[in-house]
Amino acid sequence: MHWYVDVLKKYAVFNGRARRAEYWMFTLISLIISLALFGIDMVLGISPVLEALYSVAVLLPGIAVSVRRLHDTDRQGWWLLLALIPLIGLIILIVMLAKDSTPPNQYGPNPKEVAAAPAW
C-alpha cells in the first residue's frame, strides 16, 4: 500500500525514476479501487460518478509515475504517447514499462541500488 501512497505524494513529479514495483502496484491498487467504486455506483443505480471522480483525481499521478517508470528504463516520457496507437502501441508501451531498471542514467541513480544501499 505504501507504493500507492508514495505515488500520490509525488502527485505531479515528472522527473526522476520509478521502480517497477512502484508503477505496477500503483496501477493494480488503482484498478481495484476503480472497480470497487464502479460496483458501488452500479449498486446505487447512479451513473459511474464516483468512479469517474476517482479516475480524474488519479489521472495526473498515473501519468507522472508512468513517465518516471519510462525514465527508469532510460526512455523519455514522450514514449507514453504510444498508447494513442490502437493495440500495438499499448502492447509496446507495456513491454517498455515491464523492462528492468537501467544503470544510473541521465534521469538519476538506479532506484534499486539506492534502496539496497545501507543507511549509515
Tab-separated table of N, CA, C and O in Angstrom:
chain	number	residue	atom	x	y	z
A	1	MET	N	0.820	-1.190	0.000
A	1	MET	CA	0.000	0.000	0.000
A	1	MET	C	0.863	1.253	0.000
A	1	MET	O	0.437	2.285	-0.492
A	2	HIS	N	2.085	1.154	0.548
A	2	HIS	CA	2.939	2.345	0.595
A	2	HIS	C	3.343	2.805	-0.802
A	2	HIS	O	3.583	3.990	-1.015
A	3	TRP	N	3.401	1.882	-1.779
A	3	TRP	CA	3.720	2.288	-3.152
A	3	TRP	C	2.646	3.241	-3.668
A	3	TRP	O	2.941	4.222	-4.348
A	4	TYR	N	1.407	2.930	-3.367
A	4	TYR	CA	0.283	3.742	-3.829
A	4	TYR	C	0.349	5.135	-3.204
A	4	TYR	O	0.218	6.146	-3.888
A	5	VAL	N	0.582	5.186	-1.913
A	5	VAL	CA	0.648	6.465	-1.205
A	5	VAL	C	1.858	7.277	-1.668
A	5	VAL	O	1.769	8.498	-1.828
A	6	ASP	N	2.990	6.599	-1.910
A	6	ASP	CA	4.181	7.307	-2.383
A	6	ASP	C	3.927	7.984	-3.727
A	6	ASP	O	4.393	9.104	-3.961
A	7	VAL	N	3.203	7.324	-4.612
A	7	VAL	CA	2.884	7.926	-5.914
A	7	VAL	C	1.986	9.136	-5.716
A	7	VAL	O	2.173	10.171	-6.361
A	8	LEU	N	1.019	9.047	-4.820
A	8	LEU	CA	0.138	10.180	-4.566
A	8	LEU	C	0.884	11.345	-3.929
A	8	LEU	O	0.550	12.506	-4.176
A	9	LYS	N	1.898	11.048	-3.118
A	9	LYS	CA	2.717	12.118	-2.527
A	9	LYS	C	3.498	12.861	-3.601
A	9	LYS	O	3.755	14.053	-3.468
A	10	LYS	N	3.890	12.151	-4.651
A	10	LYS	CA	4.602	12.768	-5.776
A	10	LYS	C	3.585	13.091	-6.870
A	10	LYS	O	3.778	12.766	-8.032
A	11	TYR	N	2.509	13.756	-6.506
A	11	TYR	CA	1.336	13.958	-7.359
A	11	TYR	C	1.665	14.352	-8.795
A	11	TYR	O	1.157	13.775	-9.730
A	12	ALA	N	2.515	15.346	-8.981
A	12	ALA	CA	2.825	15.815	-10.338
A	12	ALA	C	4.332	15.912	-10.555
A	12	ALA	O	4.812	16.818	-11.218
A	13	VAL	N	5.077	14.960	-10.004
A	13	VAL	CA	6.528	14.940	-10.160
A	13	VAL	C	6.859	14.095	-11.388
A	13	VAL	O	6.660	12.882	-11.386
A	14	PHE	N	7.366	14.756	-12.419
A	14	PHE	CA	7.664	14.065	-13.672
A	14	PHE	C	9.155	13.792	-13.847
A	14	PHE	O	9.554	13.170	-14.817
A	15	ASN	N	9.982	14.262	-12.929
A	15	ASN	CA	11.412	13.988	-13.042
A	15	ASN	C	11.789	12.873	-12.071
A	15	ASN	O	11.075	12.585	-11.127
A	16	GLY	N	12.917	12.243	-12.341
A	16	GLY	CA	13.364	11.138	-11.510
A	16	GLY	C	12.965	9.799	-12.108
A	16	GLY	O	12.607	9.706	-13.283
A	17	ARG	N	13.038	8.774	-11.275
A	17	ARG	CA	12.800	7.412	-11.739
A	17	ARG	C	11.847	6.699	-10.789
A	17	ARG	O	11.778	7.011	-9.607
A	18	ALA	N	11.122	5.723	-11.315
A	18	ALA	CA	10.207	4.903	-10.512
A	18	ALA	C	10.493	3.432	-10.788
A	18	ALA	O	10.597	3.021	-11.935
A	19	ARG	N	10.614	2.655	-9.732
A	19	ARG	CA	10.845	1.217	-9.879
A	19	ARG	C	9.620	0.527	-10.441
A	19	ARG	O	8.508	1.054	-10.407
A	20	ARG	N	9.828	-0.682	-10.941
A	20	ARG	CA	8.710	-1.472	-11.468
A	20	ARG	C	7.647	-1.680	-10.406
A	20	ARG	O	6.450	-1.557	-10.676
A	21	ALA	N	8.062	-2.022	-9.194
A	21	ALA	CA	7.096	-2.295	-8.121
A	21	ALA	C	6.227	-1.069	-7.854
A	21	ALA	O	5.011	-1.195	-7.661
A	22	GLU	N	6.837	0.105	-7.838
A	22	GLU	CA	6.079	1.331	-7.589
A	22	GLU	C	5.008	1.533	-8.663
A	22	GLU	O	3.845	1.795	-8.364
A	23	TYR	N	5.391	1.381	-9.922
A	23	TYR	CA	4.454	1.584	-11.023
A	23	TYR	C	3.339	0.538	-11.029
A	23	TYR	O	2.161	0.873	-11.071
A	24	TRP	N	3.716	-0.730	-10.971
A	24	TRP	CA	2.718	-1.784	-11.111
A	24	TRP	C	1.817	-1.897	-9.891
A	24	TRP	O	0.630	-2.213	-10.017
A	25	MET	N	2.331	-1.645	-8.685
A	25	MET	CA	1.475	-1.682	-7.508
A	25	MET	C	0.490	-0.519	-7.517
A	25	MET	O	-0.676	-0.688	-7.150
A	26	PHE	N	0.942	0.663	-7.954
A	26	PHE	CA	0.018	1.787	-8.087
A	26	PHE	C	-1.070	1.456	-9.094
A	26	PHE	O	-2.259	1.707	-8.854
A	27	THR	N	-0.687	0.870	-10.216
A	27	THR	CA	-1.654	0.521	-11.255
A	27	THR	C	-2.654	-0.518	-10.746
A	27	THR	O	-3.865	-0.380	-10.963
A	28	LEU	N	-2.172	-1.533	-10.048
A	28	LEU	CA	-3.046	-2.586	-9.525
A	28	LEU	C	-4.018	-2.041	-8.482
A	28	LEU	O	-5.227	-2.289	-8.565
A	29	ILE	N	-3.509	-1.301	-7.512
A	29	ILE	CA	-4.370	-0.770	-6.454
A	29	ILE	C	-5.370	0.223	-7.033
A	29	ILE	O	-6.544	0.234	-6.658
A	30	SER	N	-4.927	1.034	-7.971
A	30	SER	CA	-5.823	1.989	-8.615
A	30	SER	C	-6.934	1.270	-9.378
A	30	SER	O	-8.104	1.684	-9.346
A	31	LEU	N	-6.601	0.187	-10.056
A	31	LEU	CA	-7.602	-0.598	-10.775
A	31	LEU	C	-8.615	-1.221	-9.812
A	31	LEU	O	-9.827	-1.186	-10.068
A	32	ILE	N	-8.142	-1.756	-8.708
A	32	ILE	CA	-9.036	-2.361	-7.717
A	32	ILE	C	-9.987	-1.320	-7.132
A	32	ILE	O	-11.194	-1.560	-7.009
A	33	ILE	N	-9.446	-0.145	-6.788
A	33	ILE	CA	-10.293	0.926	-6.251
A	33	ILE	C	-11.315	1.370	-7.288
A	33	ILE	O	-12.497	1.568	-6.981
A	34	SER	N	-10.874	1.496	-8.524
A	34	SER	CA	-11.765	1.919	-9.598
A	34	SER	C	-12.900	0.918	-9.803
A	34	SER	O	-14.069	1.303	-9.960
A	35	LEU	N	-12.573	-0.368	-9.808
A	35	LEU	CA	-13.604	-1.402	-9.970
A	35	LEU	C	-14.575	-1.413	-8.787
A	35	LEU	O	-15.787	-1.597	-8.972
A	36	ALA	N	-14.057	-1.219	-7.579
A	36	ALA	CA	-14.918	-1.175	-6.396
A	36	ALA	C	-15.872	0.018	-6.469
A	36	ALA	O	-17.073	-0.117	-6.183
A	37	LEU	N	-15.362	1.169	-6.855
A	37	LEU	CA	-16.213	2.350	-6.976
A	37	LEU	C	-17.244	2.181	-8.091
A	37	LEU	O	-18.388	2.619	-7.962
A	38	PHE	N	-16.852	1.525	-9.169
A	38	PHE	CA	-17.796	1.247	-10.248
A	38	PHE	C	-18.918	0.326	-9.753
A	38	PHE	O	-20.091	0.536	-10.054
A	39	GLY	N	-18.539	-0.679	-8.967
A	39	GLY	CA	-19.545	-1.578	-8.387
A	39	GLY	C	-20.488	-0.840	-7.451
A	39	GLY	O	-21.704	-1.064	-7.470
A	40	ILE	N	-19.961	0.052	-6.636
A	40	ILE	CA	-20.797	0.854	-5.739
A	40	ILE	C	-21.751	1.725	-6.550
A	40	ILE	O	-22.935	1.849	-6.218
A	41	ASP	N	-21.240	2.323	-7.617
A	41	ASP	CA	-22.090	3.140	-8.490
A	41	ASP	C	-23.225	2.309	-9.082
A	41	ASP	O	-24.369	2.779	-9.173
A	42	MET	N	-22.932	1.085	-9.493
A	42	MET	CA	-23.967	0.226	-10.080
A	42	MET	C	-25.010	-0.186	-9.036
A	42	MET	O	-26.203	-0.218	-9.320
A	43	VAL	N	-24.554	-0.491	-7.818
A	43	VAL	CA	-25.477	-0.878	-6.752
A	43	VAL	C	-26.396	0.289	-6.397
A	43	VAL	O	-27.597	0.115	-6.167
A	44	LEU	N	-25.844	1.497	-6.363
A	44	LEU	CA	-26.643	2.677	-6.044
A	44	LEU	C	-27.528	3.103	-7.204
A	44	LEU	O	-28.415	3.936	-7.028
A	45	GLY	N	-27.275	2.553	-8.376
A	45	GLY	CA	-28.089	2.863	-9.540
A	45	GLY	C	-27.808	4.224	-10.145
A	45	GLY	O	-28.660	4.791	-10.826
A	46	ILE	N	-26.623	4.743	-9.890
A	46	ILE	CA	-26.252	6.033	-10.481
A	46	ILE	C	-25.231	5.788	-11.584
A	46	ILE	O	-24.580	4.752	-11.630
A	47	SER	N	-25.130	6.747	-12.470
A	47	SER	CA	-24.084	6.599	-13.490
A	47	SER	C	-22.749	6.608	-12.762
A	47	SER	O	-22.654	7.092	-11.630
A	48	PRO	N	-21.698	6.086	-13.368
A	48	PRO	CA	-20.426	5.935	-12.632
A	48	PRO	C	-19.789	7.264	-12.229
A	48	PRO	O	-18.754	7.667	-12.731
A	49	VAL	N	-20.423	7.943	-11.285
A	49	VAL	CA	-19.945	9.241	-10.812
A	49	VAL	C	-18.710	9.070	-9.927
A	49	VAL	O	-17.691	9.748	-10.123
A	50	LEU	N	-18.787	8.188	-8.936
A	50	LEU	CA	-17.662	8.005	-8.013
A	50	LEU	C	-16.423	7.508	-8.752
A	50	LEU	O	-15.313	7.992	-8.518
A	51	GLU	N	-16.626	6.566	-9.653
A	51	GLU	CA	-15.502	6.024	-10.413
A	51	GLU	C	-14.896	7.085	-11.319
A	51	GLU	O	-13.683	7.184	-11.459
A	52	ALA	N	-15.722	7.908	-11.916
A	52	ALA	CA	-15.233	8.973	-12.792
A	52	ALA	C	-14.453	10.016	-11.999
A	52	ALA	O	-13.387	10.483	-12.444
A	53	LEU	N	-14.959	10.388	-10.822
A	53	LEU	CA	-14.242	11.352	-9.980
A	53	LEU	C	-12.884	10.808	-9.554
A	53	LEU	O	-11.879	11.523	-9.551
A	54	TYR	N	-12.870	9.519	-9.180
A	54	TYR	CA	-11.602	8.892	-8.786
A	54	TYR	C	-10.626	8.864	-9.963
A	54	TYR	O	-9.442	9.177	-9.800
A	55	SER	N	-11.115	8.513	-11.143
A	55	SER	CA	-10.256	8.447	-12.330
A	55	SER	C	-9.642	9.803	-12.647
A	55	SER	O	-8.462	9.893	-12.989
A	56	VAL	N	-10.414	10.851	-12.527
A	56	VAL	CA	-9.892	12.196	-12.767
A	56	VAL	C	-8.859	12.565	-11.700
A	56	VAL	O	-7.824	13.170	-12.000
A	57	ALA	N	-9.115	12.173	-10.451
A	57	ALA	CA	-8.207	12.505	-9.348
A	57	ALA	C	-6.847	11.824	-9.497
A	57	ALA	O	-5.822	12.406	-9.120
A	58	VAL	N	-6.800	10.606	-10.033
A	58	VAL	CA	-5.528	9.887	-10.141
A	58	VAL	C	-4.937	9.939	-11.547
A	58	VAL	O	-3.932	9.277	-11.816
A	59	LEU	N	-5.535	10.727	-12.433
A	59	LEU	CA	-5.014	10.833	-13.797
A	59	LEU	C	-3.601	11.409	-13.812
A	59	LEU	O	-2.687	10.811	-14.389
A	60	LEU	N	-3.390	12.536	-13.175
A	60	LEU	CA	-2.074	13.174	-13.176
A	60	LEU	C	-1.012	12.336	-12.464
A	60	LEU	O	0.086	12.153	-13.000
A	61	PRO	N	-1.288	11.779	-11.274
A	61	PRO	CA	-0.275	10.905	-10.666
A	61	PRO	C	0.020	9.670	-11.511
A	61	PRO	O	1.150	9.195	-11.545
A	62	GLY	N	-0.992	9.154	-12.204
A	62	GLY	CA	-0.780	7.989	-13.067
A	62	GLY	C	0.134	8.306	-14.236
A	62	GLY	O	1.012	7.518	-14.587
A	63	ILE	N	-0.065	9.466	-14.833
A	63	ILE	CA	0.811	9.877	-15.932
A	63	ILE	C	2.219	10.129	-15.407
A	63	ILE	O	3.207	9.715	-16.022
A	64	ALA	N	2.312	10.785	-14.244
A	64	ALA	CA	3.626	11.095	-13.671
A	64	ALA	C	4.419	9.832	-13.344
A	64	ALA	O	5.606	9.740	-13.657
A	65	VAL	N	3.790	8.837	-12.733
A	65	VAL	CA	4.515	7.608	-12.396
A	65	VAL	C	4.878	6.846	-13.665
A	65	VAL	O	5.929	6.190	-13.726
A	66	SER	N	4.070	6.942	-14.696
A	66	SER	CA	4.401	6.294	-15.971
A	66	SER	C	5.628	6.940	-16.603
A	66	SER	O	6.503	6.241	-17.125
A	67	VAL	N	5.692	8.260	-16.556
A	67	VAL	CA	6.856	8.968	-17.098
A	67	VAL	C	8.103	8.609	-16.301
A	67	VAL	O	9.154	8.318	-16.875
A	68	ARG	N	7.989	8.576	-14.968
A	68	ARG	CA	9.144	8.201	-14.147
A	68	ARG	C	9.569	6.764	-14.408
A	68	ARG	O	10.749	6.432	-14.398
A	69	ARG	N	8.597	5.885	-14.673
A	69	ARG	CA	8.923	4.482	-14.993
A	69	ARG	C	9.673	4.402	-16.317
A	69	ARG	O	10.627	3.642	-16.455
A	70	LEU	N	9.243	5.185	-17.309
A	70	LEU	CA	9.966	5.215	-18.584
A	70	LEU	C	11.372	5.770	-18.391
A	70	LEU	O	12.323	5.297	-19.012
A	71	HIS	N	11.521	6.768	-17.516
A	71	HIS	CA	12.854	7.290	-17.213
A	71	HIS	C	13.738	6.195	-16.631
A	71	HIS	O	14.942	6.157	-16.893
A	72	ASP	N	13.153	5.315	-15.831
A	72	ASP	CA	13.922	4.234	-15.211
A	72	ASP	C	14.464	3.266	-16.250
A	72	ASP	O	15.477	2.614	-16.033
A	73	THR	N	13.801	3.165	-17.397
A	73	THR	CA	14.281	2.307	-18.475
A	73	THR	C	15.064	3.118	-19.511
A	73	THR	O	15.282	2.645	-20.626
A	74	ASP	N	15.459	4.329	-19.139
A	74	ASP	CA	16.263	5.234	-19.963
A	74	ASP	C	15.532	5.666	-21.239
A	74	ASP	O	16.102	5.717	-22.320
A	75	ARG	N	14.256	5.980	-21.075
A	75	ARG	CA	13.451	6.488	-22.187
A	75	ARG	C	12.805	7.803	-21.754
A	75	ARG	O	12.543	8.010	-20.577
A	76	GLN	N	12.520	8.651	-22.729
A	76	GLN	CA	11.826	9.892	-22.433
A	76	GLN	C	10.357	9.623	-22.164
A	76	GLN	O	9.793	8.632	-22.633
A	77	GLY	N	9.739	10.525	-21.445
A	77	GLY	CA	8.324	10.388	-21.127
A	77	GLY	C	7.419	10.478	-22.344
A	77	GLY	O	6.278	10.022	-22.312
A	78	TRP	N	7.914	11.051	-23.427
A	78	TRP	CA	7.121	11.161	-24.641
A	78	TRP	C	6.739	9.801	-25.216
A	78	TRP	O	5.784	9.698	-25.989
A	79	TRP	N	7.448	8.745	-24.844
A	79	TRP	CA	7.104	7.401	-25.296
A	79	TRP	C	5.709	7.000	-24.811
A	79	TRP	O	5.093	6.089	-25.355
A	80	LEU	N	5.214	7.683	-23.804
A	80	LEU	CA	3.882	7.404	-23.284
A	80	LEU	C	2.807	7.637	-24.349
A	80	LEU	O	1.734	7.044	-24.299
A	81	LEU	N	3.116	8.459	-25.337
A	81	LEU	CA	2.163	8.727	-26.417
A	81	LEU	C	1.919	7.509	-27.307
A	81	LEU	O	0.982	7.506	-28.107
A	82	LEU	N	2.740	6.468	-27.162
A	82	LEU	CA	2.499	5.223	-27.902
A	82	LEU	C	1.128	4.644	-27.579
A	82	LEU	O	0.542	3.926	-28.393
A	83	ALA	N	0.615	4.959	-26.411
A	83	ALA	CA	-0.694	4.435	-26.012
A	83	ALA	C	-1.809	4.942	-26.921
A	83	ALA	O	-2.898	4.352	-26.955
A	84	LEU	N	-1.549	5.989	-27.672
A	84	LEU	CA	-2.552	6.522	-28.588
A	84	LEU	C	-2.694	5.685	-29.859
A	84	LEU	O	-3.681	5.806	-30.573
A	85	ILE	N	-1.701	4.843	-30.128
A	85	ILE	CA	-1.770	3.952	-31.289
A	85	ILE	C	-2.579	2.722	-30.872
A	85	ILE	O	-2.213	2.035	-29.922
A	86	PRO	N	-3.671	2.445	-31.567
A	86	PRO	CA	-4.528	1.325	-31.149
A	86	PRO	C	-3.769	-0.007	-31.084
A	86	PRO	O	-2.999	-0.339	-31.982
A	87	LEU	N	-3.983	-0.736	-30.023
A	87	LEU	CA	-3.489	-2.077	-29.743
A	87	LEU	C	-1.970	-2.216	-29.752
A	87	LEU	O	-1.373	-2.442	-28.712
A	88	ILE	N	-1.321	-2.068	-30.895
A	88	ILE	CA	0.123	-2.325	-30.974
A	88	ILE	C	0.909	-1.324	-30.130
A	88	ILE	O	1.890	-1.687	-29.490
A	89	GLY	N	0.470	-0.072	-30.103
A	89	GLY	CA	1.151	0.937	-29.295
A	89	GLY	C	1.075	0.610	-27.819
A	89	GLY	O	2.052	0.747	-27.081
A	90	LEU	N	-0.089	0.169	-27.377
A	90	LEU	CA	-0.269	-0.193	-25.973
A	90	LEU	C	0.577	-1.412	-25.605
A	90	LEU	O	1.170	-1.456	-24.524
A	91	ILE	N	0.659	-2.379	-26.493
A	91	ILE	CA	1.474	-3.569	-26.240
A	91	ILE	C	2.950	-3.187	-26.118
A	91	ILE	O	3.635	-3.630	-25.192
A	92	ILE	N	3.442	-2.354	-27.021
A	92	ILE	CA	4.837	-1.909	-26.976
A	92	ILE	C	5.095	-1.147	-25.687
A	92	ILE	O	6.125	-1.335	-25.021
A	93	LEU	N	4.161	-0.282	-25.300
A	93	LEU	CA	4.318	0.505	-24.079
A	93	LEU	C	4.362	-0.396	-22.842
A	93	LEU	O	5.186	-0.185	-21.947
A	94	ILE	N	3.509	-1.405	-22.784
A	94	ILE	CA	3.513	-2.331	-21.646
A	94	ILE	C	4.848	-3.058	-21.553
A	94	ILE	O	5.394	-3.243	-20.466
A	95	VAL	N	5.404	-3.457	-22.694
A	95	VAL	CA	6.713	-4.119	-22.695
A	95	VAL	C	7.783	-3.170	-22.158
A	95	VAL	O	8.630	-3.556	-21.352
A	96	MET	N	7.740	-1.913	-22.588
A	96	MET	CA	8.712	-0.920	-22.101
A	96	MET	C	8.575	-0.717	-20.591
A	96	MET	O	9.578	-0.617	-19.887
A	97	LEU	N	7.354	-0.637	-20.106
A	97	LEU	CA	7.116	-0.406	-18.679
A	97	LEU	C	7.485	-1.619	-17.833
A	97	LEU	O	7.753	-1.493	-16.642
A	98	ALA	N	7.518	-2.798	-18.440
A	98	ALA	CA	7.838	-4.020	-17.703
A	98	ALA	C	9.334	-4.330	-17.675
A	98	ALA	O	9.765	-5.195	-16.922
A	99	LYS	N	10.122	-3.617	-18.470
A	99	LYS	CA	11.567	-3.880	-18.509
A	99	LYS	C	12.224	-3.504	-17.191
A	99	LYS	O	11.731	-2.668	-16.439
A	100	ASP	N	13.372	-4.114	-16.941
A	100	ASP	CA	14.126	-3.862	-15.718
A	100	ASP	C	14.798	-2.494	-15.761
A	100	ASP	O	14.983	-1.906	-16.823
A	101	SER	N	15.190	-2.018	-14.600
A	101	SER	CA	15.884	-0.735	-14.486
A	101	SER	C	17.219	-0.775	-15.201
A	101	SER	O	17.854	-1.827	-15.309
A	102	THR	N	17.648	0.390	-15.665
A	102	THR	CA	18.965	0.506	-16.269
A	102	THR	C	19.925	1.053	-15.224
A	102	THR	O	19.499	1.586	-14.198
A	103	PRO	N	21.235	0.944	-15.484
A	103	PRO	CA	22.191	1.554	-14.557
A	103	PRO	C	21.942	3.055	-14.466
A	103	PRO	O	21.120	3.589	-15.206
A	104	PRO	N	22.658	3.741	-13.590
A	104	PRO	CA	22.449	5.191	-13.490
A	104	PRO	C	22.447	5.839	-14.873
A	104	PRO	O	23.287	5.535	-15.712
A	105	ASN	N	21.471	6.696	-15.106
A	105	ASN	CA	21.361	7.360	-16.402
A	105	ASN	C	21.115	8.843	-16.190
A	105	ASN	O	21.237	9.353	-15.073
A	106	GLN	N	20.738	9.541	-17.250
A	106	GLN	CA	20.558	10.988	-17.172
A	106	GLN	C	19.419	11.403	-16.241
A	106	GLN	O	19.327	12.563	-15.854
A	107	TYR	N	18.560	10.468	-15.862
A	107	TYR	CA	17.424	10.772	-15.002
A	107	TYR	C	17.712	10.522	-13.524
A	107	TYR	O	16.857	10.751	-12.687
A	108	GLY	N	18.894	10.005	-13.213
A	108	GLY	CA	19.271	9.798	-11.819
A	108	GLY	C	19.832	8.413	-11.577
A	108	GLY	O	19.964	7.600	-12.486
A	109	PRO	N	20.155	8.133	-10.308
A	109	PRO	CA	20.703	6.817	-9.962
A	109	PRO	C	19.617	5.748	-10.034
A	109	PRO	O	18.425	6.037	-9.980
A	110	ASN	N	20.060	4.509	-10.152
A	110	ASN	CA	19.138	3.383	-10.194
A	110	ASN	C	18.430	3.286	-8.849
A	110	ASN	O	19.065	3.137	-7.817
A	111	PRO	N	17.089	3.352	-8.809
A	111	PRO	CA	16.378	3.301	-7.530
A	111	PRO	C	16.559	1.987	-6.781
A	111	PRO	O	16.453	1.954	-5.564
A	112	LYS	N	16.876	0.904	-7.489
A	112	LYS	CA	17.128	-0.367	-6.813
A	112	LYS	C	18.406	-0.274	-5.993
A	112	LYS	O	18.472	-0.762	-4.877
A	113	GLU	N	19.434	0.336	-6.574
A	113	GLU	CA	20.707	0.462	-5.872
A	113	GLU	C	20.587	1.418	-4.700
A	113	GLU	O	21.187	1.203	-3.661
A	114	VAL	N	19.812	2.474	-4.860
A	114	VAL	CA	19.612	3.442	-3.775
A	114	VAL	C	18.866	2.785	-2.626
A	114	VAL	O	19.205	2.966	-1.461
A	115	ALA	N	17.853	1.973	-2.921
A	115	ALA	CA	17.060	1.296	-1.900
A	115	ALA	C	17.874	0.208	-1.212
A	115	ALA	O	17.672	-0.066	-0.032
A	116	ALA	N	18.793	-0.422	-1.943
A	116	ALA	CA	19.578	-1.523	-1.377
A	116	ALA	C	20.781	-1.040	-0.587
A	116	ALA	O	21.347	-1.794	0.198
A	117	ALA	N	21.195	0.211	-0.793
A	117	ALA	CA	22.376	0.731	-0.090
A	117	ALA	C	22.085	0.851	1.408
A	117	ALA	O	21.010	1.269	1.813
A	118	PRO	N	23.048	0.474	2.241
A	118	PRO	CA	22.839	0.580	3.690
A	118	PRO	C	22.781	2.044	4.118
A	118	PRO	O	23.502	2.892	3.603
A	119	ALA	N	21.899	2.333	5.045
A	119	ALA	CA	21.762	3.711	5.561
A	119	ALA	C	22.681	3.864	6.745
A	119	ALA	O	22.359	3.481	7.858
A	120	TRP	N	23.840	4.418	6.535
A	120	TRP	CA	24.835	4.568	7.600
A	120	TRP	C	24.495	5.721	8.448
A	120	TRP	O	24.350	6.711	8.535
